[in-house]
Amino acid sequence: MAEAVNFYAAWQPVRINVGGGSTSSDYGIETGFFINSTGLQWTSSPGNAGAAQDEFGGWLVCNWWHEEPQLFFRNIYYNTPKLFTPCSCADVYLIPEFV
């Protein structure tokens, strides 16, 4: 995830790196990727994925700056009644394929 980058938007660019979790010693929070029934997920709140304090709201693929499909993650801490999806984006699931 592109953590510690403030884009002031409800979605942010993604960098997926194995072992890319981080820990905050101030709060005892560990972030990272995991796989569940809907595919690859990320959480800012392990053990409470999907809880109110978790920032992850799903994946978006958008035709964005480079005129190529780009992967973004949706922030859910914005207090909106319905998550807005730009017209050049689509909600997607990242399903692992094991070879």
PDB file of N, CA and C in Angstrom:
ATOM      1  N   MET A   1       0.841  -1.164   0.000  1.00  0.00           N
ATOM      2  CA  MET A   1       0.000   0.000   0.000  1.00  0.00           C
ATOM      3  C   MET A   1       0.891   1.233   0.000  1.00  0.00           C
ATOM      4  N   ALA A   2       0.400   2.293  -0.549  1.00  0.00           N
ATOM      5  CA  ALA A   2       1.147   3.546  -0.544  1.00  0.00           C
ATOM      6  C   ALA A   2       0.836   4.268   0.759  1.00  0.00           C
ATOM      7  N   GLU A   3       1.385   3.741   1.845  1.00  0.00           N
ATOM      8  CA  GLU A   3       1.085   4.300   3.162  1.00  0.00           C
ATOM      9  C   GLU A   3       1.807   5.622   3.372  1.00  0.00           C
ATOM     10  N   ALA A   4       1.298   6.409   4.291  1.00  0.00           N
ATOM     11  CA  ALA A   4       1.890   7.687   4.672  1.00  0.00           C
ATOM     12  C   ALA A   4       1.944   8.655   3.496  1.00  0.00           C
ATOM     13  N   VAL A   5       1.075   8.457   2.520  1.00  0.00           N
ATOM     14  CA  VAL A   5       0.966   9.370   1.397  1.00  0.00           C
ATOM     15  C   VAL A   5      -0.429   9.960   1.476  1.00  0.00           C
ATOM     16  N   ASN A   6      -0.534  11.267   1.539  1.00  0.00           N
ATOM     17  CA  ASN A   6      -1.837  11.888   1.703  1.00  0.00           C
ATOM     18  C   ASN A   6      -2.299  12.457   0.374  1.00  0.00           C
ATOM     19  N   PHE A   7      -3.252  11.778  -0.254  1.00  0.00           N
ATOM     20  CA  PHE A   7      -3.777  12.219  -1.539  1.00  0.00           C
ATOM     21  C   PHE A   7      -5.106  12.952  -1.390  1.00  0.00           C
ATOM     22  N   TYR A   8      -5.652  13.024  -0.178  1.00  0.00           N
ATOM     23  CA  TYR A   8      -6.938  13.667   0.072  1.00  0.00           C
ATOM     24  C   TYR A   8      -8.020  13.119  -0.851  1.00  0.00           C
ATOM     25  N   ALA A   9      -8.068  11.836  -0.998  1.00  0.00           N
ATOM     26  CA  ALA A   9      -9.056  11.195  -1.860  1.00  0.00           C
ATOM     27  C   ALA A   9      -9.563   9.937  -1.180  1.00  0.00           C
ATOM     28  N   ALA A  10     -10.637   9.404  -1.717  1.00  0.00           N
ATOM     29  CA  ALA A  10     -11.214   8.183  -1.154  1.00  0.00           C
ATOM     30  C   ALA A  10     -10.574   6.942  -1.746  1.00  0.00           C
ATOM     31  N   TRP A  11      -9.537   7.095  -2.555  1.00  0.00           N
ATOM     32  CA  TRP A  11      -8.786   5.958  -3.057  1.00  0.00           C
ATOM     33  C   TRP A  11      -7.327   6.370  -3.215  1.00  0.00           C
ATOM     34  N   GLN A  12      -6.435   5.398  -3.150  1.00  0.00           N
ATOM     35  CA  GLN A  12      -5.005   5.674  -3.230  1.00  0.00           C
ATOM     36  C   GLN A  12      -4.326   4.605  -4.066  1.00  0.00           C
ATOM     37  N   PRO A  13      -3.174   4.923  -4.677  1.00  0.00           N
ATOM     38  CA  PRO A  13      -2.442   3.942  -5.474  1.00  0.00           C
ATOM     39  C   PRO A  13      -1.916   2.801  -4.614  1.00  0.00           C
ATOM     40  N   VAL A  14      -1.605   1.691  -5.264  1.00  0.00           N
ATOM     41  CA  VAL A  14      -1.194   0.478  -4.559  1.00  0.00           C
ATOM     42  C   VAL A  14       0.174   0.024  -5.035  1.00  0.00           C
ATOM     43  N   ARG A  15       0.993  -0.401  -4.088  1.00  0.00           N
ATOM     44  CA  ARG A  15       2.236  -1.130  -4.365  1.00  0.00           C
ATOM     45  C   ARG A  15       2.140  -2.399  -3.544  1.00  0.00           C
ATOM     46  N   ILE A  16       2.096  -3.545  -4.204  1.00  0.00           N
ATOM     47  CA  ILE A  16       1.984  -4.809  -3.479  1.00  0.00           C
ATOM     48  C   ILE A  16       3.370  -5.428  -3.378  1.00  0.00           C
ATOM     49  N   ASN A  17       3.871  -5.536  -2.152  1.00  0.00           N
ATOM     50  CA  ASN A  17       5.171  -6.134  -1.884  1.00  0.00           C
ATOM     51  C   ASN A  17       4.999  -7.220  -0.837  1.00  0.00           C
ATOM     52  N   VAL A  18       5.559  -8.387  -1.103  1.00  0.00           N
ATOM     53  CA  VAL A  18       5.485  -9.472  -0.127  1.00  0.00           C
ATOM     54  C   VAL A  18       6.182  -9.022   1.144  1.00  0.00           C
ATOM     55  N   GLY A  19       5.557  -9.267   2.270  1.00  0.00           N
ATOM     56  CA  GLY A  19       6.134  -8.849   3.548  1.00  0.00           C
ATOM     57  C   GLY A  19       6.076  -7.359   3.749  1.00  0.00           C
ATOM     58  N   GLY A  20       5.143  -6.696   3.065  1.00  0.00           N
ATOM     59  CA  GLY A  20       5.068  -5.242   3.111  1.00  0.00           C
ATOM     60  C   GLY A  20       4.274  -4.680   4.262  1.00  0.00           C
ATOM     61  N   GLY A  21       4.064  -5.442   5.318  1.00  0.00           N
ATOM     62  CA  GLY A  21       3.318  -4.931   6.472  1.00  0.00           C
ATOM     63  C   GLY A  21       4.161  -3.950   7.258  1.00  0.00           C
ATOM     64  N   SER A  22       3.521  -3.213   8.131  1.00  0.00           N
ATOM     65  CA  SER A  22       4.257  -2.283   8.982  1.00  0.00           C
ATOM     66  C   SER A  22       3.641  -2.318  10.372  1.00  0.00           C
ATOM     67  N   THR A  23       4.401  -1.872  11.340  1.00  0.00           N
ATOM     68  CA  THR A  23       3.939  -1.877  12.723  1.00  0.00           C
ATOM     69  C   THR A  23       4.100  -0.487  13.311  1.00  0.00           C
ATOM     70  N   SER A  24       3.105  -0.048  14.048  1.00  0.00           N
ATOM     71  CA  SER A  24       3.184   1.206  14.780  1.00  0.00           C
ATOM     72  C   SER A  24       3.402   0.874  16.248  1.00  0.00           C
ATOM     73  N   SER A  25       4.572   1.199  16.766  1.00  0.00           N
ATOM     74  CA  SER A  25       4.854   0.906  18.172  1.00  0.00           C
ATOM     75  C   SER A  25       3.998   1.769  19.101  1.00  0.00           C
ATOM     76  N   ASP A  26       3.541   2.916  18.605  1.00  0.00           N
ATOM     77  CA  ASP A  26       2.701   3.792  19.423  1.00  0.00           C
ATOM     78  C   ASP A  26       1.356   3.145  19.744  1.00  0.00           C
ATOM     79  N   TYR A  27       0.811   2.418  18.780  1.00  0.00           N
ATOM     80  CA  TYR A  27      -0.530   1.869  18.944  1.00  0.00           C
ATOM     81  C   TYR A  27      -0.572   0.347  18.903  1.00  0.00           C
ATOM     82  N   GLY A  28       0.559  -0.312  18.639  1.00  0.00           N
ATOM     83  CA  GLY A  28       0.569  -1.763  18.548  1.00  0.00           C
ATOM     84  C   GLY A  28      -0.198  -2.272  17.346  1.00  0.00           C
ATOM     85  N   ILE A  29      -0.244  -1.489  16.281  1.00  0.00           N
ATOM     86  CA  ILE A  29      -1.005  -1.843  15.085  1.00  0.00           C
ATOM     87  C   ILE A  29      -0.067  -2.429  14.048  1.00  0.00           C
ATOM     88  N   GLU A  30      -0.444  -3.561  13.502  1.00  0.00           N
ATOM     89  CA  GLU A  30       0.306  -4.160  12.406  1.00  0.00           C
ATOM     90  C   GLU A  30      -0.600  -4.207  11.194  1.00  0.00           C
ATOM     91  N   THR A  31      -0.091  -3.777  10.053  1.00  0.00           N
ATOM     92  CA  THR A  31      -0.882  -3.775   8.831  1.00  0.00           C
ATOM     93  C   THR A  31      -0.352  -4.825   7.886  1.00  0.00           C
ATOM     94  N   GLY A  32      -1.175  -5.254   6.943  1.00  0.00           N
ATOM     95  CA  GLY A  32      -0.664  -6.194   5.972  1.00  0.00           C
ATOM     96  C   GLY A  32      -1.731  -6.841   5.109  1.00  0.00           C
ATOM     97  N   PHE A  33      -1.256  -7.697   4.202  1.00  0.00           N
ATOM     98  CA  PHE A  33      -2.107  -8.404   3.256  1.00  0.00           C
ATOM     99  C   PHE A  33      -2.540  -9.746   3.819  1.00  0.00           C
ATOM    100  N   PHE A  34      -3.699 -10.225   3.369  1.00  0.00           N
ATOM    101  CA  PHE A  34      -4.157 -11.572   3.685  1.00  0.00           C
ATOM    102  C   PHE A  34      -5.123 -12.007   2.586  1.00  0.00           C
ATOM    103  N   ILE A  35      -5.406 -13.294   2.524  1.00  0.00           N
ATOM    104  CA  ILE A  35      -6.326 -13.839   1.525  1.00  0.00           C
ATOM    105  C   ILE A  35      -7.524 -14.423   2.253  1.00  0.00           C
ATOM    106  N   ASN A  36      -8.730 -14.074   1.781  1.00  0.00           N
ATOM    107  CA  ASN A  36      -9.947 -14.679   2.324  1.00  0.00           C
ATOM    108  C   ASN A  36     -10.812 -15.169   1.163  1.00  0.00           C
ATOM    109  N   SER A  37     -12.090 -15.432   1.401  1.00  0.00           N
ATOM    110  CA  SER A  37     -12.956 -16.014   0.371  1.00  0.00           C
ATOM    111  C   SER A  37     -13.186 -15.089  -0.820  1.00  0.00           C
ATOM    112  N   THR A  38     -12.963 -13.794  -0.670  1.00  0.00           N
ATOM    113  CA  THR A  38     -13.130 -12.882  -1.800  1.00  0.00           C
ATOM    114  C   THR A  38     -11.802 -12.482  -2.429  1.00  0.00           C
ATOM    115  N   GLY A  39     -10.701 -13.103  -2.006  1.00  0.00           N
ATOM    116  CA  GLY A  39      -9.417 -12.853  -2.643  1.00  0.00           C
ATOM    117  C   GLY A  39      -8.447 -12.086  -1.770  1.00  0.00           C
ATOM    118  N   LEU A  40      -7.512 -11.405  -2.432  1.00  0.00           N
ATOM    119  CA  LEU A  40      -6.473 -10.651  -1.735  1.00  0.00           C
ATOM    120  C   LEU A  40      -7.085  -9.429  -1.062  1.00  0.00           C
ATOM    121  N   GLN A  41      -6.766  -9.262   0.208  1.00  0.00           N
ATOM    122  CA  GLN A  41      -7.263  -8.146   1.004  1.00  0.00           C
ATOM    123  C   GLN A  41      -6.082  -7.465   1.685  1.00  0.00           C
ATOM    124  N   TRP A  42      -6.313  -6.303   2.202  1.00  0.00           N
ATOM    125  CA  TRP A  42      -5.329  -5.588   3.013  1.00  0.00           C
ATOM    126  C   TRP A  42      -6.067  -5.071   4.236  1.00  0.00           C
ATOM    127  N   THR A  43      -5.392  -4.959   5.333  1.00  0.00           N
ATOM    128  CA  THR A  43      -6.032  -4.412   6.525  1.00  0.00           C
ATOM    129  C   THR A  43      -5.080  -3.498   7.279  1.00  0.00           C
ATOM    130  N   SER A  44      -5.657  -2.479   7.865  1.00  0.00           N
ATOM    131  CA  SER A  44      -4.904  -1.626   8.780  1.00  0.00           C
ATOM    132  C   SER A  44      -5.189  -2.056  10.212  1.00  0.00           C
ATOM    133  N   SER A  45      -6.002  -3.118  10.356  1.00  0.00           N
ATOM    134  CA  SER A  45      -6.428  -3.561  11.680  1.00  0.00           C
ATOM    135  C   SER A  45      -6.500  -5.087  11.744  1.00  0.00           C
ATOM    136  N   PRO A  46      -5.356  -5.810  11.722  1.00  0.00           N
ATOM    137  CA  PRO A  46      -5.385  -7.267  11.768  1.00  0.00           C
ATOM    138  C   PRO A  46      -6.168  -7.775  12.970  1.00  0.00           C
ATOM    139  N   GLY A  47      -6.877  -8.860  12.759  1.00  0.00           N
ATOM    140  CA  GLY A  47      -7.720  -9.414  13.801  1.00  0.00           C
ATOM    141  C   GLY A  47      -9.090  -8.762  13.831  1.00  0.00           C
ATOM    142  N   ASN A  48      -9.190  -7.595  13.217  1.00  0.00           N
ATOM    143  CA  ASN A  48     -10.460  -6.867  13.144  1.00  0.00           C
ATOM    144  C   ASN A  48     -10.715  -6.373  11.728  1.00  0.00           C
ATOM    145  N   ALA A  49     -10.272  -7.126  10.724  1.00  0.00           N
ATOM    146  CA  ALA A  49     -10.460  -6.705   9.336  1.00  0.00           C
ATOM    147  C   ALA A  49     -11.934  -6.441   9.086  1.00  0.00           C
ATOM    148  N   GLY A  50     -12.223  -5.329   8.459  1.00  0.00           N
ATOM    149  CA  GLY A  50     -13.599  -4.948   8.188  1.00  0.00           C
ATOM    150  C   GLY A  50     -14.256  -4.174   9.318  1.00  0.00           C
ATOM    151  N   ALA A  51     -13.561  -4.032  10.441  1.00  0.00           N
ATOM    152  CA  ALA A  51     -14.111  -3.278  11.575  1.00  0.00           C
ATOM    153  C   ALA A  51     -14.100  -1.783  11.263  1.00  0.00           C
ATOM    154  N   ALA A  52     -14.764  -1.016  12.079  1.00  0.00           N
ATOM    155  CA  ALA A  52     -14.898   0.424  11.844  1.00  0.00           C
ATOM    156  C   ALA A  52     -13.552   1.130  11.729  1.00  0.00           C
ATOM    157  N   GLN A  53     -12.544   0.667  12.458  1.00  0.00           N
ATOM    158  CA  GLN A  53     -11.244   1.340  12.422  1.00  0.00           C
ATOM    159  C   GLN A  53     -10.373   0.890  11.250  1.00  0.00           C
ATOM    160  N   ASP A  54     -10.815  -0.120  10.495  1.00  0.00           N
ATOM    161  CA  ASP A  54     -10.061  -0.597   9.333  1.00  0.00           C
ATOM    162  C   ASP A  54     -10.285   0.361   8.171  1.00  0.00           C
ATOM    163  N   GLU A  55      -9.220   0.770   7.507  1.00  0.00           N
ATOM    164  CA  GLU A  55      -9.317   1.732   6.415  1.00  0.00           C
ATOM    165  C   GLU A  55      -9.619   1.089   5.072  1.00  0.00           C
ATOM    166  N   PHE A  56      -9.412  -0.219   4.929  1.00  0.00           N
ATOM    167  CA  PHE A  56      -9.533  -0.869   3.623  1.00  0.00           C
ATOM    168  C   PHE A  56     -10.987  -1.058   3.224  1.00  0.00           C
ATOM    169  N   GLY A  57     -11.333  -0.600   2.019  1.00  0.00           N
ATOM    170  CA  GLY A  57     -12.702  -0.722   1.529  1.00  0.00           C
ATOM    171  C   GLY A  57     -12.818  -1.454   0.218  1.00  0.00           C
ATOM    172  N   GLY A  58     -11.749  -2.112  -0.224  1.00  0.00           N
ATOM    173  CA  GLY A  58     -11.807  -2.876  -1.469  1.00  0.00           C
ATOM    174  C   GLY A  58     -10.858  -2.329  -2.520  1.00  0.00           C
ATOM    175  N   TRP A  59     -10.857  -3.005  -3.655  1.00  0.00           N
ATOM    176  CA  TRP A  59      -9.959  -2.662  -4.759  1.00  0.00           C
ATOM    177  C   TRP A  59     -10.720  -1.972  -5.885  1.00  0.00           C
ATOM    178  N   LEU A  60     -10.054  -1.044  -6.547  1.00  0.00           N
ATOM    179  CA  LEU A  60     -10.567  -0.377  -7.738  1.00  0.00           C
ATOM    180  C   LEU A  60      -9.533  -0.502  -8.837  1.00  0.00           C
ATOM    181  N   VAL A  61      -9.976  -0.706 -10.066  1.00  0.00           N
ATOM    182  CA  VAL A  61      -9.096  -0.587 -11.224  1.00  0.00           C
ATOM    183  C   VAL A  61      -9.620   0.599 -12.021  1.00  0.00           C
ATOM    184  N   CYS A  62      -8.718   1.538 -12.324  1.00  0.00           N
ATOM    185  CA  CYS A  62      -9.117   2.770 -13.001  1.00  0.00           C
ATOM    186  C   CYS A  62      -8.236   3.033 -14.210  1.00  0.00           C
ATOM    187  N   ASN A  63      -8.819   3.615 -15.239  1.00  0.00           N
ATOM    188  CA  ASN A  63      -8.054   4.151 -16.353  1.00  0.00           C
ATOM    189  C   ASN A  63      -7.641   5.541 -15.895  1.00  0.00           C
ATOM    190  N   TRP A  64      -6.396   5.679 -15.451  1.00  0.00           N
ATOM    191  CA  TRP A  64      -6.003   6.859 -14.707  1.00  0.00           C
ATOM    192  C   TRP A  64      -4.916   7.628 -15.422  1.00  0.00           C
ATOM    193  N   TRP A  65      -3.892   8.074 -14.726  1.00  0.00           N
ATOM    194  CA  TRP A  65      -2.889   8.990 -15.266  1.00  0.00           C
ATOM    195  C   TRP A  65      -2.162   8.469 -16.490  1.00  0.00           C
ATOM    196  N   HIS A  66      -1.886   7.187 -16.543  1.00  0.00           N
ATOM    197  CA  HIS A  66      -1.049   6.646 -17.614  1.00  0.00           C
ATOM    198  C   HIS A  66      -1.860   6.085 -18.777  1.00  0.00           C
ATOM    199  N   GLU A  67      -3.180   6.293 -18.772  1.00  0.00           N
ATOM    200  CA  GLU A  67      -4.076   5.735 -19.791  1.00  0.00           C
ATOM    201  C   GLU A  67      -3.953   4.217 -19.876  1.00  0.00           C
ATOM    202  N   GLU A  68      -3.619   3.615 -18.773  1.00  0.00           N
ATOM    203  CA  GLU A  68      -3.547   2.158 -18.618  1.00  0.00           C
ATOM    204  C   GLU A  68      -4.298   1.802 -17.344  1.00  0.00           C
ATOM    205  N   PRO A  69      -4.839   0.579 -17.250  1.00  0.00           N
ATOM    206  CA  PRO A  69      -5.500   0.187 -16.000  1.00  0.00           C
ATOM    207  C   PRO A  69      -4.519   0.235 -14.830  1.00  0.00           C
ATOM    208  N   GLN A  70      -4.921   0.890 -13.755  1.00  0.00           N
ATOM    209  CA  GLN A  70      -4.097   0.987 -12.557  1.00  0.00           C
ATOM    210  C   GLN A  70      -4.914   0.527 -11.357  1.00  0.00           C
ATOM    211  N   LEU A  71      -4.233  -0.119 -10.409  1.00  0.00           N
ATOM    212  CA  LEU A  71      -4.882  -0.646  -9.218  1.00  0.00           C
ATOM    213  C   LEU A  71      -4.834   0.378  -8.091  1.00  0.00           C
ATOM    214  N   PHE A  72      -5.976   0.564  -7.425  1.00  0.00           N
ATOM    215  CA  PHE A  72      -6.104   1.456  -6.279  1.00  0.00           C
ATOM    216  C   PHE A  72      -6.824   0.716  -5.163  1.00  0.00           C
ATOM    217  N   PHE A  73      -6.665   1.191  -3.930  1.00  0.00           N
ATOM    218  CA  PHE A  73      -7.489   0.662  -2.847  1.00  0.00           C
ATOM    219  C   PHE A  73      -8.415   1.773  -2.367  1.00  0.00           C
ATOM    220  N   ARG A  74      -9.585   1.361  -1.932  1.00  0.00           N
ATOM    221  CA  ARG A  74     -10.606   2.309  -1.494  1.00  0.00           C
ATOM    222  C   ARG A  74     -10.495   2.528   0.013  1.00  0.00           C
ATOM    223  N   ASN A  75     -10.470   3.788   0.426  1.00  0.00           N
ATOM    224  CA  ASN A  75     -10.507   4.148   1.848  1.00  0.00           C
ATOM    225  C   ASN A  75     -11.955   4.166   2.305  1.00  0.00           C
ATOM    226  N   ILE A  76     -12.260   3.531   3.441  1.00  0.00           N
ATOM    227  CA  ILE A  76     -13.643   3.538   3.909  1.00  0.00           C
ATOM    228  C   ILE A  76     -13.863   4.424   5.120  1.00  0.00           C
ATOM    229  N   TYR A  77     -12.843   5.129   5.555  1.00  0.00           N
ATOM    230  CA  TYR A  77     -13.044   5.974   6.731  1.00  0.00           C
ATOM    231  C   TYR A  77     -13.704   7.297   6.392  1.00  0.00           C
ATOM    232  N   TYR A  78     -13.938   7.546   5.105  1.00  0.00           N
ATOM    233  CA  TYR A  78     -14.699   8.734   4.736  1.00  0.00           C
ATOM    234  C   TYR A  78     -16.166   8.474   5.033  1.00  0.00           C
ATOM    235  N   ASN A  79     -16.817   9.377   5.711  1.00  0.00           N
ATOM    236  CA  ASN A  79     -18.193   9.187   6.150  1.00  0.00           C
ATOM    237  C   ASN A  79     -19.153   9.550   5.016  1.00  0.00           C
ATOM    238  N   THR A  80     -19.340   8.627   4.081  1.00  0.00           N
ATOM    239  CA  THR A  80     -20.254   8.850   2.969  1.00  0.00           C
ATOM    240  C   THR A  80     -21.316   7.763   2.984  1.00  0.00           C
ATOM    241  N   PRO A  81     -22.552   8.105   2.622  1.00  0.00           N
ATOM    242  CA  PRO A  81     -23.615   7.099   2.649  1.00  0.00           C
ATOM    243  C   PRO A  81     -23.394   5.989   1.628  1.00  0.00           C
ATOM    244  N   LYS A  82     -22.793   6.304   0.493  1.00  0.00           N
ATOM    245  CA  LYS A  82     -22.527   5.296  -0.525  1.00  0.00           C
ATOM    246  C   LYS A  82     -21.139   5.564  -1.088  1.00  0.00           C
ATOM    247  N   LEU A  83     -20.353   4.515  -1.252  1.00  0.00           N
ATOM    248  CA  LEU A  83     -19.016   4.703  -1.805  1.00  0.00           C
ATOM    249  C   LEU A  83     -19.119   5.104  -3.267  1.00  0.00           C
ATOM    250  N   PHE A  84     -18.468   6.187  -3.610  1.00  0.00           N
ATOM    251  CA  PHE A  84     -18.476   6.713  -4.966  1.00  0.00           C
ATOM    252  C   PHE A  84     -17.427   5.991  -5.802  1.00  0.00           C
ATOM    253  N   THR A  85     -17.802   5.553  -6.988  1.00  0.00           N
ATOM    254  CA  THR A  85     -16.859   4.954  -7.929  1.00  0.00           C
ATOM    255  C   THR A  85     -16.812   5.847  -9.160  1.00  0.00           C
ATOM    256  N   PRO A  86     -15.649   6.430  -9.483  1.00  0.00           N
ATOM    257  CA  PRO A  86     -15.551   7.276 -10.676  1.00  0.00           C
ATOM    258  C   PRO A  86     -15.929   6.499 -11.935  1.00  0.00           C
ATOM    259  N   CYS A  87     -16.393   7.212 -12.955  1.00  0.00           N
ATOM    260  CA  CYS A  87     -16.866   6.549 -14.174  1.00  0.00           C
ATOM    261  C   CYS A  87     -15.752   5.814 -14.909  1.00  0.00           C
ATOM    262  N   SER A  88     -14.492   6.152 -14.666  1.00  0.00           N
ATOM    263  CA  SER A  88     -13.384   5.470 -15.339  1.00  0.00           C
ATOM    264  C   SER A  88     -12.831   4.319 -14.503  1.00  0.00           C
ATOM    265  N   CYS A  89     -13.553   3.924 -13.441  1.00  0.00           N
ATOM    266  CA  CYS A  89     -13.091   2.875 -12.526  1.00  0.00           C
ATOM    267  C   CYS A  89     -14.116   1.753 -12.403  1.00  0.00           C
ATOM    268  N   ALA A  90     -13.638   0.616 -11.914  1.00  0.00           N
ATOM    269  CA  ALA A  90     -14.515  -0.519 -11.623  1.00  0.00           C
ATOM    270  C   ALA A  90     -14.049  -1.170 -10.334  1.00  0.00           C
ATOM    271  N   ASP A  91     -14.997  -1.605  -9.506  1.00  0.00           N
ATOM    272  CA  ASP A  91     -14.669  -2.387  -8.316  1.00  0.00           C
ATOM    273  C   ASP A  91     -14.264  -3.780  -8.769  1.00  0.00           C
ATOM    274  N   VAL A  92     -13.187  -4.318  -8.203  1.00  0.00           N
ATOM    275  CA  VAL A  92     -12.691  -5.641  -8.605  1.00  0.00           C
ATOM    276  C   VAL A  92     -12.314  -6.460  -7.376  1.00  0.00           C
ATOM    277  N   TYR A  93     -12.271  -7.769  -7.559  1.00  0.00           N
ATOM    278  CA  TYR A  93     -11.733  -8.702  -6.568  1.00  0.00           C
ATOM    279  C   TYR A  93     -10.417  -9.221  -7.115  1.00  0.00           C
ATOM    280  N   LEU A  94      -9.398  -9.315  -6.278  1.00  0.00           N
ATOM    281  CA  LEU A  94      -8.107  -9.864  -6.685  1.00  0.00           C
ATOM    282  C   LEU A  94      -8.045 -11.305  -6.195  1.00  0.00           C
ATOM    283  N   ILE A  95      -8.332 -12.228  -7.093  1.00  0.00           N
ATOM    284  CA  ILE A  95      -8.397 -13.643  -6.760  1.00  0.00           C
ATOM    285  C   ILE A  95      -7.037 -14.278  -7.035  1.00  0.00           C
ATOM    286  N   PRO A  96      -6.443 -14.934  -6.038  1.00  0.00           N
ATOM    287  CA  PRO A  96      -5.139 -15.577  -6.260  1.00  0.00           C
ATOM    288  C   PRO A  96      -5.286 -16.786  -7.178  1.00  0.00           C
ATOM    289  N   GLU A  97      -4.300 -16.983  -8.006  1.00  0.00           N
ATOM    290  CA  GLU A  97      -4.246 -18.155  -8.874  1.00  0.00           C
ATOM    291  C   GLU A  97      -2.920 -18.839  -8.594  1.00  0.00           C
ATOM    292  N   PHE A  98      -2.993 -20.008  -7.994  1.00  0.00           N
ATOM    293  CA  PHE A  98      -1.790 -20.730  -7.606  1.00  0.00           C
ATOM    294  C   PHE A  98      -1.343 -21.621  -8.752  1.00  0.00           C
ATOM    295  N   VAL A  99      -0.067 -21.564  -9.078  1.00  0.00           N
ATOM    296  CA  VAL A  99       0.472 -22.331 -10.200  1.00  0.00           C
ATOM    297  C   VAL A  99       1.243 -23.522  -9.684  1.00  0.00           C
TER     298      VAL A  99
END
